[in-house]
Amino acid sequence: MSTTLEKGQTINFYQATAPIIISVFAVYLTIGIALGVLPRFVQNTLGFNSIIVGLVIGLQSLSTLLTRAYSGKITDTRGAKKSKMAGVILAVIAGIVYVLAVLLQAHPVLSLAFLILARIIHGVGESFLVTGALTWGIDLVGASSSGKVMTWNGIAMYAGIAIGAPLSIWLSKEYNILPAFILIALLPLVRWLSTAKLPSIPVDKDHVRTPFYKVIGAISGQGLSLAFSSMAFGCIASFIALFFSEKNWGDASLAFMIFGICYVLTRIFFASFPDKYGGFTIALISLIIEVAGQMLIWTSGSKIAAIIGCGLTGVGFSLIFPALGVLAIQKVKPQMRGTALGAYVAFVDLSLGLAGPIAGLIAGWFDYQTVYLLGGISCVIAMVILLFNKK
């Protein structure tokens, strides 16, 4: 059983965050596993078009978006531990439904219906797990280390995606798609075990809560900039595998890996930069690099150029979340931190939820390469929003 942390007390940074980082890694490993195999499964096995592929990919983020307010409320009023446990249970259920979808692949429409259900449940589970984990970490070590907490949790997020996607591609090639989805059902147990001994955080039940819409309004500048910058990642996650297939460049495992490696290394070596040099400066530099990466993929004439573009996108996207996040949580009281983080991350959900369907439409009208022009334009818009919300 975990103990309760006394009010105002903190514990060692790595002692507190290591279990949470492992938990978040397990969450995003399941997301990466799904991203690695779902586009081809929906298009090649079930026989649906690119618009349906985008819809299936985007549904997880949309369902996460719609439950961010509630997960933030549960985290602030009942504690991060309860929020996280709700997410674990939902994630197990999602994994089981994924397995059922694969078993029913002989009936494409029915299989698609189960996939849609699985994506929705997966998204709700992610909402509770990530909101709970981020709030728990910041409360354990103190607000002064919030940027560092978000940086290391971000490493866990995209390391999970970078490893999960090629892992699921390998599993589907060597065996079939079923083991990948069985793994999604089992990984939530890792999340539960990793944080079982962490101390709980006392809940301030006397605090008058700020309405969610006011929290959204307070952080909207940072949130919108984050949302548009996340479109580039959404384009890579949804369509890089199909883009490589269209160009006959083989599978996109290396592209996923290079994105993730560049993302993680940038965070490891520059983790302190948002706190040290300010969120605005780091976010602006990051967006410039991200635009360069998307433009390189859009204009690429070779597999190597496209992979380098994915790497640059990973470098650029890496520090945007913590840089803008540090600015966002400064706009609310500590008792509303869970709600603020839920609202802030909701902008990512909105972005990724829309990126798949919009990119799918563009791919249908033009080709998969044009999708990355959308990513570049979105990053430019993010820069404009950032400049208008400098203070």
Short mmCIF file of C-alpha atoms in Angstrom, two decimals:
data_model
loop_
_atom_site.label_atom_id
_atom_site.label_comp_id
_atom_site.label_asym_id
_atom_site.label_seq_id
_atom_site.Cartn_x
_atom_site.Cartn_y
_atom_site.Cartn_z
CA MET A 1 0.00 0.00 0.00
CA SER A 2 1.24 3.52 -0.77
CA THR A 3 1.58 6.18 1.92
CA THR A 4 0.19 9.71 1.69
CA LEU A 5 2.56 12.61 1.10
CA GLU A 6 2.18 15.33 3.72
CA LYS A 7 1.14 18.78 2.49
CA GLY A 8 4.15 20.75 1.21
CA GLN A 9 6.42 17.71 1.35
CA THR A 10 8.36 16.55 -1.71
CA ILE A 11 10.59 13.56 -2.44
CA ASN A 12 13.70 12.98 -4.54
CA PHE A 13 13.08 13.80 -8.21
CA TYR A 14 14.17 10.49 -9.71
CA GLN A 15 12.70 8.45 -6.87
CA ALA A 16 9.34 10.06 -7.60
CA THR A 17 9.45 10.24 -11.37
CA ALA A 18 11.12 6.95 -12.38
CA PRO A 19 8.02 4.83 -11.62
CA ILE A 20 5.80 7.41 -13.33
CA ILE A 21 8.07 7.53 -16.38
CA ILE A 22 7.90 3.72 -16.66
CA SER A 23 4.12 3.92 -16.40
CA VAL A 24 3.84 6.60 -19.09
CA PHE A 25 6.25 4.65 -21.32
CA ALA A 26 3.95 1.63 -21.07
CA VAL A 27 0.94 3.81 -22.02
CA TYR A 28 2.61 5.11 -25.16
CA LEU A 29 4.13 1.77 -26.05
CA THR A 30 0.56 0.56 -26.59
CA ILE A 31 -0.18 3.66 -28.68
CA GLY A 32 2.94 3.06 -30.78
CA ILE A 33 2.01 -0.60 -31.25
CA ALA A 34 -1.41 0.42 -32.56
CA LEU A 35 0.03 3.11 -34.88
CA GLY A 36 2.51 0.64 -36.36
CA VAL A 37 -0.07 -1.84 -37.60
CA LEU A 38 -3.47 -0.15 -37.79
CA PRO A 39 -3.05 1.82 -41.06
CA ARG A 40 -2.11 -1.24 -43.11
CA PHE A 41 -4.62 -3.45 -41.30
CA VAL A 42 -7.48 -1.08 -42.04
CA GLN A 43 -6.44 -0.40 -45.65
CA ASN A 44 -4.88 -3.66 -46.84
CA THR A 45 -6.62 -6.32 -44.73
CA LEU A 46 -10.07 -4.80 -44.21
CA GLY A 47 -10.05 -2.92 -47.55
CA PHE A 48 -11.03 0.60 -46.46
CA ASN A 49 -9.70 3.87 -47.95
CA SER A 50 -7.32 6.48 -46.54
CA ILE A 51 -10.15 8.58 -45.08
CA ILE A 52 -11.26 5.63 -42.93
CA VAL A 53 -7.61 5.04 -41.94
CA GLY A 54 -7.39 8.64 -40.75
CA LEU A 55 -10.69 8.33 -38.90
CA VAL A 56 -9.59 5.19 -37.05
CA ILE A 57 -6.24 6.75 -36.10
CA GLY A 58 -7.80 10.06 -35.04
CA LEU A 59 -10.61 8.59 -32.94
CA GLN A 60 -8.32 7.79 -30.03
CA SER A 61 -7.20 11.40 -29.72
CA LEU A 62 -10.74 12.71 -30.10
CA SER A 63 -12.04 10.46 -27.33
CA THR A 64 -9.13 11.53 -25.14
CA LEU A 65 -9.97 15.16 -25.88
CA LEU A 66 -13.62 14.76 -24.87
CA THR A 67 -12.68 13.25 -21.50
CA ARG A 68 -9.80 15.56 -20.49
CA ALA A 69 -12.06 17.81 -18.42
CA TYR A 70 -13.49 14.88 -16.50
CA SER A 71 -10.10 13.19 -15.98
CA GLY A 72 -8.68 16.50 -14.72
CA LYS A 73 -11.59 16.86 -12.30
CA ILE A 74 -11.13 13.30 -10.99
CA THR A 75 -7.40 13.88 -10.59
CA ASP A 76 -7.91 17.13 -8.62
CA THR A 77 -10.82 15.93 -6.46
CA ARG A 78 -10.11 12.22 -5.91
CA GLY A 79 -6.37 12.02 -6.43
CA ALA A 80 -3.96 11.04 -9.18
CA LYS A 81 -3.83 7.42 -8.07
CA LYS A 82 -7.55 6.85 -8.65
CA SER A 83 -7.35 8.61 -12.00
CA LYS A 84 -4.49 6.38 -13.07
CA MET A 85 -6.21 3.16 -11.94
CA ALA A 86 -9.31 4.03 -13.97
CA GLY A 87 -7.03 4.42 -16.97
CA VAL A 88 -5.37 1.04 -16.37
CA ILE A 89 -8.73 -0.77 -16.34
CA LEU A 90 -9.89 0.96 -19.51
CA ALA A 91 -6.61 0.19 -21.27
CA VAL A 92 -6.97 -3.54 -20.54
CA ILE A 93 -10.51 -3.47 -21.95
CA ALA A 94 -9.26 -1.65 -25.08
CA GLY A 95 -6.64 -4.34 -25.65
CA ILE A 96 -9.26 -7.07 -25.45
CA VAL A 97 -11.49 -5.27 -27.96
CA TYR A 98 -8.53 -4.87 -30.35
CA VAL A 99 -8.01 -8.64 -30.18
CA LEU A 100 -11.68 -9.23 -30.99
CA ALA A 101 -11.39 -6.90 -34.01
CA VAL A 102 -8.51 -8.99 -35.39
CA LEU A 103 -10.37 -12.26 -34.79
CA LEU A 104 -13.31 -10.85 -36.79
CA GLN A 105 -11.25 -9.64 -39.77
CA ALA A 106 -13.14 -12.00 -42.10
CA HIS A 107 -16.08 -9.61 -41.56
CA PRO A 108 -14.57 -6.19 -42.42
CA VAL A 109 -17.46 -3.97 -41.30
CA LEU A 110 -17.82 -5.77 -37.97
CA SER A 111 -14.06 -5.75 -37.45
CA LEU A 112 -13.97 -2.01 -38.18
CA ALA A 113 -16.75 -1.44 -35.64
CA PHE A 114 -14.70 -3.20 -32.95
CA LEU A 115 -11.61 -1.20 -33.94
CA ILE A 116 -13.56 2.03 -33.56
CA LEU A 117 -14.77 0.93 -30.12
CA ALA A 118 -11.22 -0.06 -29.12
CA ARG A 119 -9.82 3.31 -30.24
CA ILE A 120 -12.44 5.17 -28.21
CA ILE A 121 -11.78 3.15 -25.04
CA HIS A 122 -8.01 3.40 -25.59
CA GLY A 123 -8.32 7.18 -25.84
CA VAL A 124 -10.35 7.51 -22.63
CA GLY A 125 -7.86 5.30 -20.80
CA GLU A 126 -4.98 7.47 -22.04
CA SER A 127 -6.78 10.58 -20.76
CA PHE A 128 -6.92 9.29 -17.19
CA LEU A 129 -3.47 7.72 -17.22
CA VAL A 130 -1.52 10.69 -18.57
CA THR A 131 -3.37 13.43 -16.66
CA GLY A 132 -2.94 11.45 -13.45
CA ALA A 133 0.72 10.70 -14.11
CA LEU A 134 1.76 14.29 -14.93
CA THR A 135 -0.13 15.76 -11.97
CA TRP A 136 1.22 13.12 -9.62
CA GLY A 137 4.81 13.75 -10.73
CA ILE A 138 4.62 17.53 -10.37
CA ASP A 139 2.93 17.31 -6.97
CA LEU A 140 5.56 14.87 -5.70
CA VAL A 141 8.61 16.95 -6.65
CA GLY A 142 7.20 20.48 -6.57
CA ALA A 143 6.09 23.02 -9.17
CA SER A 144 9.62 24.41 -9.61
CA SER A 145 10.53 21.17 -11.41
CA SER A 146 7.39 21.05 -13.56
CA GLY A 147 9.29 21.59 -16.81
CA LYS A 148 11.66 18.76 -15.96
CA VAL A 149 8.76 16.45 -15.09
CA MET A 150 7.05 17.17 -18.41
CA THR A 151 10.32 16.79 -20.29
CA TRP A 152 11.06 13.32 -18.91
CA ASN A 153 7.46 12.19 -19.26
CA GLY A 154 7.61 13.38 -22.86
CA ILE A 155 10.68 11.20 -23.37
CA ALA A 156 8.66 8.25 -22.10
CA MET A 157 5.74 9.15 -24.39
CA TYR A 158 7.61 9.28 -27.65
CA ALA A 159 10.13 6.59 -26.77
CA GLY A 160 7.09 4.37 -26.34
CA ILE A 161 5.79 5.34 -29.77
CA ALA A 162 9.25 5.03 -31.37
CA ILE A 163 9.71 1.52 -29.96
CA GLY A 164 6.09 0.38 -30.16
CA ALA A 165 5.57 1.10 -33.86
CA PRO A 166 8.55 -0.90 -35.24
CA LEU A 167 7.95 -3.60 -32.61
CA SER A 168 4.40 -4.12 -33.84
CA ILE A 169 5.54 -4.06 -37.49
CA TRP A 170 8.11 -6.75 -36.70
CA LEU A 171 5.58 -8.86 -34.79
CA SER A 172 3.06 -8.65 -37.63
CA LYS A 173 5.72 -9.74 -40.15
CA GLU A 174 7.20 -12.58 -38.09
CA TYR A 175 3.94 -13.87 -36.68
CA ASN A 176 0.77 -11.90 -37.39
CA ILE A 177 -1.07 -8.86 -36.10
CA LEU A 178 -2.70 -10.68 -33.15
CA PRO A 179 0.35 -10.78 -30.78
CA ALA A 180 0.70 -7.01 -31.11
CA PHE A 181 -2.81 -6.42 -29.78
CA ILE A 182 -2.43 -9.06 -27.06
CA LEU A 183 0.58 -7.02 -25.89
CA ILE A 184 -1.65 -3.92 -25.68
CA ALA A 185 -3.93 -5.82 -23.29
CA LEU A 186 -1.02 -6.93 -21.06
CA LEU A 187 1.02 -3.70 -20.81
CA PRO A 188 -1.43 -1.89 -18.46
CA LEU A 189 -0.29 -4.31 -15.73
CA VAL A 190 3.20 -2.78 -16.03
CA ARG A 191 1.68 0.66 -15.49
CA TRP A 192 -0.09 -0.48 -12.35
CA LEU A 193 2.90 -2.29 -10.84
CA SER A 194 5.37 0.52 -11.52
CA THR A 195 3.56 3.10 -9.36
CA ALA A 196 2.00 0.82 -6.73
CA LYS A 197 4.41 1.98 -3.97
CA LEU A 198 4.41 5.71 -4.73
CA PRO A 199 2.89 7.93 -2.01
CA SER A 200 -0.55 9.36 -2.64
CA ILE A 201 -1.16 13.11 -2.82
CA PRO A 202 -3.62 14.70 -0.34
CA VAL A 203 -6.60 16.37 -2.01
CA ASP A 204 -7.61 19.91 -1.05
CA LYS A 205 -11.38 19.43 -0.76
CA ASP A 206 -12.01 23.00 0.43
CA HIS A 207 -10.63 24.68 -2.69
CA VAL A 208 -13.23 26.41 -4.87
CA ARG A 209 -12.69 24.98 -8.34
CA THR A 210 -12.25 27.23 -11.37
CA PRO A 211 -14.65 26.21 -14.18
CA PHE A 212 -12.97 24.20 -16.94
CA TYR A 213 -13.87 26.73 -19.62
CA LYS A 214 -12.02 29.45 -17.68
CA VAL A 215 -8.95 27.23 -17.38
CA ILE A 216 -9.11 26.62 -21.14
CA GLY A 217 -9.31 30.37 -21.71
CA ALA A 218 -6.31 31.05 -19.47
CA ILE A 219 -4.02 28.65 -21.33
CA SER A 220 -5.55 28.93 -24.82
CA GLY A 221 -2.57 30.76 -26.33
CA GLN A 222 -0.09 28.07 -25.35
CA GLY A 223 -2.62 25.33 -26.09
CA LEU A 224 -3.38 26.47 -29.63
CA SER A 225 0.31 26.81 -30.44
CA LEU A 226 0.85 23.28 -29.11
CA ALA A 227 -2.11 22.00 -31.14
CA PHE A 228 -0.86 23.31 -34.47
CA SER A 229 2.70 22.14 -33.77
CA SER A 230 1.36 18.67 -33.00
CA MET A 231 -0.22 18.37 -36.46
CA ALA A 232 3.25 17.55 -37.85
CA PHE A 233 3.58 14.60 -35.51
CA GLY A 234 0.03 13.53 -36.38
CA CYS A 235 0.94 13.49 -40.08
CA ILE A 236 3.94 11.25 -39.41
CA ALA A 237 2.02 8.94 -37.08
CA SER A 238 -0.93 8.51 -39.44
CA PHE A 239 0.61 8.32 -42.90
CA ILE A 240 4.38 7.86 -42.95
CA ALA A 241 3.95 4.08 -43.35
CA LEU A 242 1.58 4.49 -46.31
CA PHE A 243 3.80 7.23 -47.80
CA PHE A 244 6.77 4.85 -47.77
CA SER A 245 4.63 2.12 -49.37
CA GLU A 246 3.45 4.53 -52.07
CA LYS A 247 7.08 5.35 -52.90
CA ASN A 248 8.14 1.65 -52.73
CA TRP A 249 10.67 2.48 -50.01
CA GLY A 250 9.79 -0.52 -47.84
CA ASP A 251 8.35 -0.28 -44.34
CA ALA A 252 8.65 2.88 -42.27
CA SER A 253 10.19 1.34 -39.13
CA LEU A 254 13.39 3.36 -39.49
CA ALA A 255 11.44 6.61 -39.95
CA PHE A 256 9.53 5.99 -36.71
CA MET A 257 12.76 5.07 -34.93
CA ILE A 258 14.71 8.11 -36.14
CA PHE A 259 11.86 10.42 -35.14
CA GLY A 260 11.76 8.86 -31.69
CA ILE A 261 15.54 8.76 -31.20
CA CYS A 262 15.95 12.43 -32.19
CA TYR A 263 13.01 13.36 -29.98
CA VAL A 264 14.37 11.49 -26.96
CA LEU A 265 18.01 12.62 -27.35
CA THR A 266 16.92 16.26 -27.65
CA ARG A 267 15.02 15.95 -24.39
CA ILE A 268 17.84 14.15 -22.62
CA PHE A 269 20.50 16.71 -23.53
CA PHE A 270 18.35 19.85 -23.34
CA ALA A 271 15.84 18.92 -20.61
CA SER A 272 16.63 22.00 -18.53
CA PHE A 273 16.37 24.51 -21.39
CA PRO A 274 12.65 25.51 -20.96
CA ASP A 275 13.25 26.39 -17.29
CA LYS A 276 16.69 27.90 -17.98
CA TYR A 277 16.05 30.03 -21.08
CA GLY A 278 12.27 30.45 -20.98
CA GLY A 279 9.43 28.66 -22.68
CA PHE A 280 8.90 31.26 -25.41
CA THR A 281 12.46 31.19 -26.74
CA ILE A 282 12.75 27.39 -26.74
CA ALA A 283 9.31 26.94 -28.34
CA LEU A 284 10.12 29.39 -31.16
CA ILE A 285 13.45 27.73 -32.01
CA SER A 286 11.81 24.32 -31.87
CA LEU A 287 9.05 25.34 -34.27
CA ILE A 288 11.57 26.61 -36.83
CA ILE A 289 13.34 23.22 -36.78
CA GLU A 290 10.01 21.39 -37.01
CA VAL A 291 8.99 23.37 -40.11
CA ALA A 292 12.32 22.47 -41.74
CA GLY A 293 11.69 18.78 -41.05
CA GLN A 294 8.19 18.80 -42.54
CA MET A 295 9.35 20.69 -45.62
CA LEU A 296 12.13 18.16 -46.16
CA ILE A 297 9.65 15.26 -46.10
CA TRP A 298 7.32 17.16 -48.46
CA THR A 299 10.10 17.76 -51.00
CA SER A 300 11.96 14.48 -50.46
CA GLY A 301 12.95 12.47 -53.50
CA SER A 302 14.58 9.65 -51.57
CA LYS A 303 14.00 7.50 -48.51
CA ILE A 304 17.05 9.00 -46.77
CA ALA A 305 15.76 12.57 -47.21
CA ALA A 306 12.35 11.61 -45.80
CA ILE A 307 13.97 9.88 -42.80
CA ILE A 308 16.15 12.95 -42.13
CA GLY A 309 12.96 15.05 -42.29
CA CYS A 310 11.39 12.78 -39.66
CA GLY A 311 14.50 13.25 -37.50
CA LEU A 312 14.35 17.04 -37.77
CA THR A 313 10.64 16.93 -36.91
CA GLY A 314 11.52 14.89 -33.82
CA VAL A 315 14.18 17.43 -32.75
CA GLY A 316 11.80 20.35 -33.30
CA PHE A 317 8.76 18.79 -31.66
CA SER A 318 10.70 17.51 -28.66
CA LEU A 319 10.77 20.58 -26.39
CA ILE A 320 7.57 22.31 -27.50
CA PHE A 321 5.36 20.47 -25.00
CA PRO A 322 7.42 21.28 -21.86
CA ALA A 323 8.32 24.79 -23.07
CA LEU A 324 4.70 25.83 -23.54
CA GLY A 325 3.56 23.69 -20.59
CA VAL A 326 5.73 25.61 -18.12
CA LEU A 327 4.02 28.82 -19.26
CA ALA A 328 0.56 27.23 -19.12
CA ILE A 329 0.61 25.91 -15.54
CA GLN A 330 1.87 29.25 -14.26
CA LYS A 331 -1.53 30.68 -15.16
CA VAL A 332 -3.50 28.59 -12.62
CA LYS A 333 -3.44 27.87 -8.89
CA PRO A 334 -1.72 24.67 -7.66
CA GLN A 335 -5.07 23.11 -6.69
CA MET A 336 -6.16 23.33 -10.33
CA ARG A 337 -2.97 21.83 -11.75
CA GLY A 338 -4.62 18.57 -12.83
CA THR A 339 -7.39 20.43 -14.63
CA ALA A 340 -4.87 22.79 -16.26
CA LEU A 341 -2.72 19.89 -17.46
CA GLY A 342 -5.83 18.11 -18.70
CA ALA A 343 -6.85 21.22 -20.61
CA TYR A 344 -3.34 21.76 -21.97
CA VAL A 345 -2.91 18.20 -23.20
CA ALA A 346 -6.44 18.36 -24.65
CA PHE A 347 -5.06 20.66 -27.33
CA VAL A 348 -2.73 17.83 -28.41
CA ASP A 349 -5.71 15.48 -28.49
CA LEU A 350 -7.66 17.95 -30.62
CA SER A 351 -4.74 18.27 -32.98
CA LEU A 352 -4.07 14.55 -33.37
CA GLY A 353 -7.77 13.82 -33.61
CA LEU A 354 -8.14 16.23 -36.53
CA ALA A 355 -4.75 15.50 -38.13
CA GLY A 356 -5.69 11.99 -39.20
CA PRO A 357 -8.97 12.79 -41.01
CA ILE A 358 -7.67 16.07 -42.53
CA ALA A 359 -4.46 14.43 -43.70
CA GLY A 360 -6.55 11.56 -45.06
CA LEU A 361 -8.59 13.99 -47.16
CA ILE A 362 -5.43 15.64 -48.49
CA ALA A 363 -3.90 12.25 -49.30
CA GLY A 364 -7.08 11.32 -51.16
CA TRP A 365 -7.14 14.56 -53.15
CA PHE A 366 -3.39 14.67 -53.88
CA ASP A 367 -0.94 12.10 -52.52
CA TYR A 368 0.65 11.05 -49.22
CA GLN A 369 3.63 13.38 -49.68
CA THR A 370 1.40 16.47 -49.75
CA VAL A 371 0.30 15.59 -46.22
CA TYR A 372 3.63 17.00 -44.98
CA LEU A 373 2.97 20.37 -46.57
CA LEU A 374 -0.02 20.48 -44.21
CA GLY A 375 2.33 19.69 -41.33
CA GLY A 376 4.69 22.51 -42.28
CA ILE A 377 1.90 25.08 -42.65
CA SER A 378 0.49 24.06 -39.26
CA CYS A 379 3.87 24.71 -37.61
CA VAL A 380 4.04 28.16 -39.20
CA ILE A 381 0.57 28.92 -37.77
CA ALA A 382 1.84 27.72 -34.36
CA MET A 383 4.68 30.24 -34.60
CA VAL A 384 2.28 33.07 -35.36
CA ILE A 385 0.09 32.16 -32.36
CA LEU A 386 3.18 31.95 -30.14
CA LEU A 387 4.32 35.41 -31.22
CA PHE A 388 0.89 36.89 -30.43
CA ASN A 389 0.96 35.29 -26.96
CA LYS A 390 4.49 36.22 -25.96
CA LYS A 391 3.49 37.56 -22.56
#
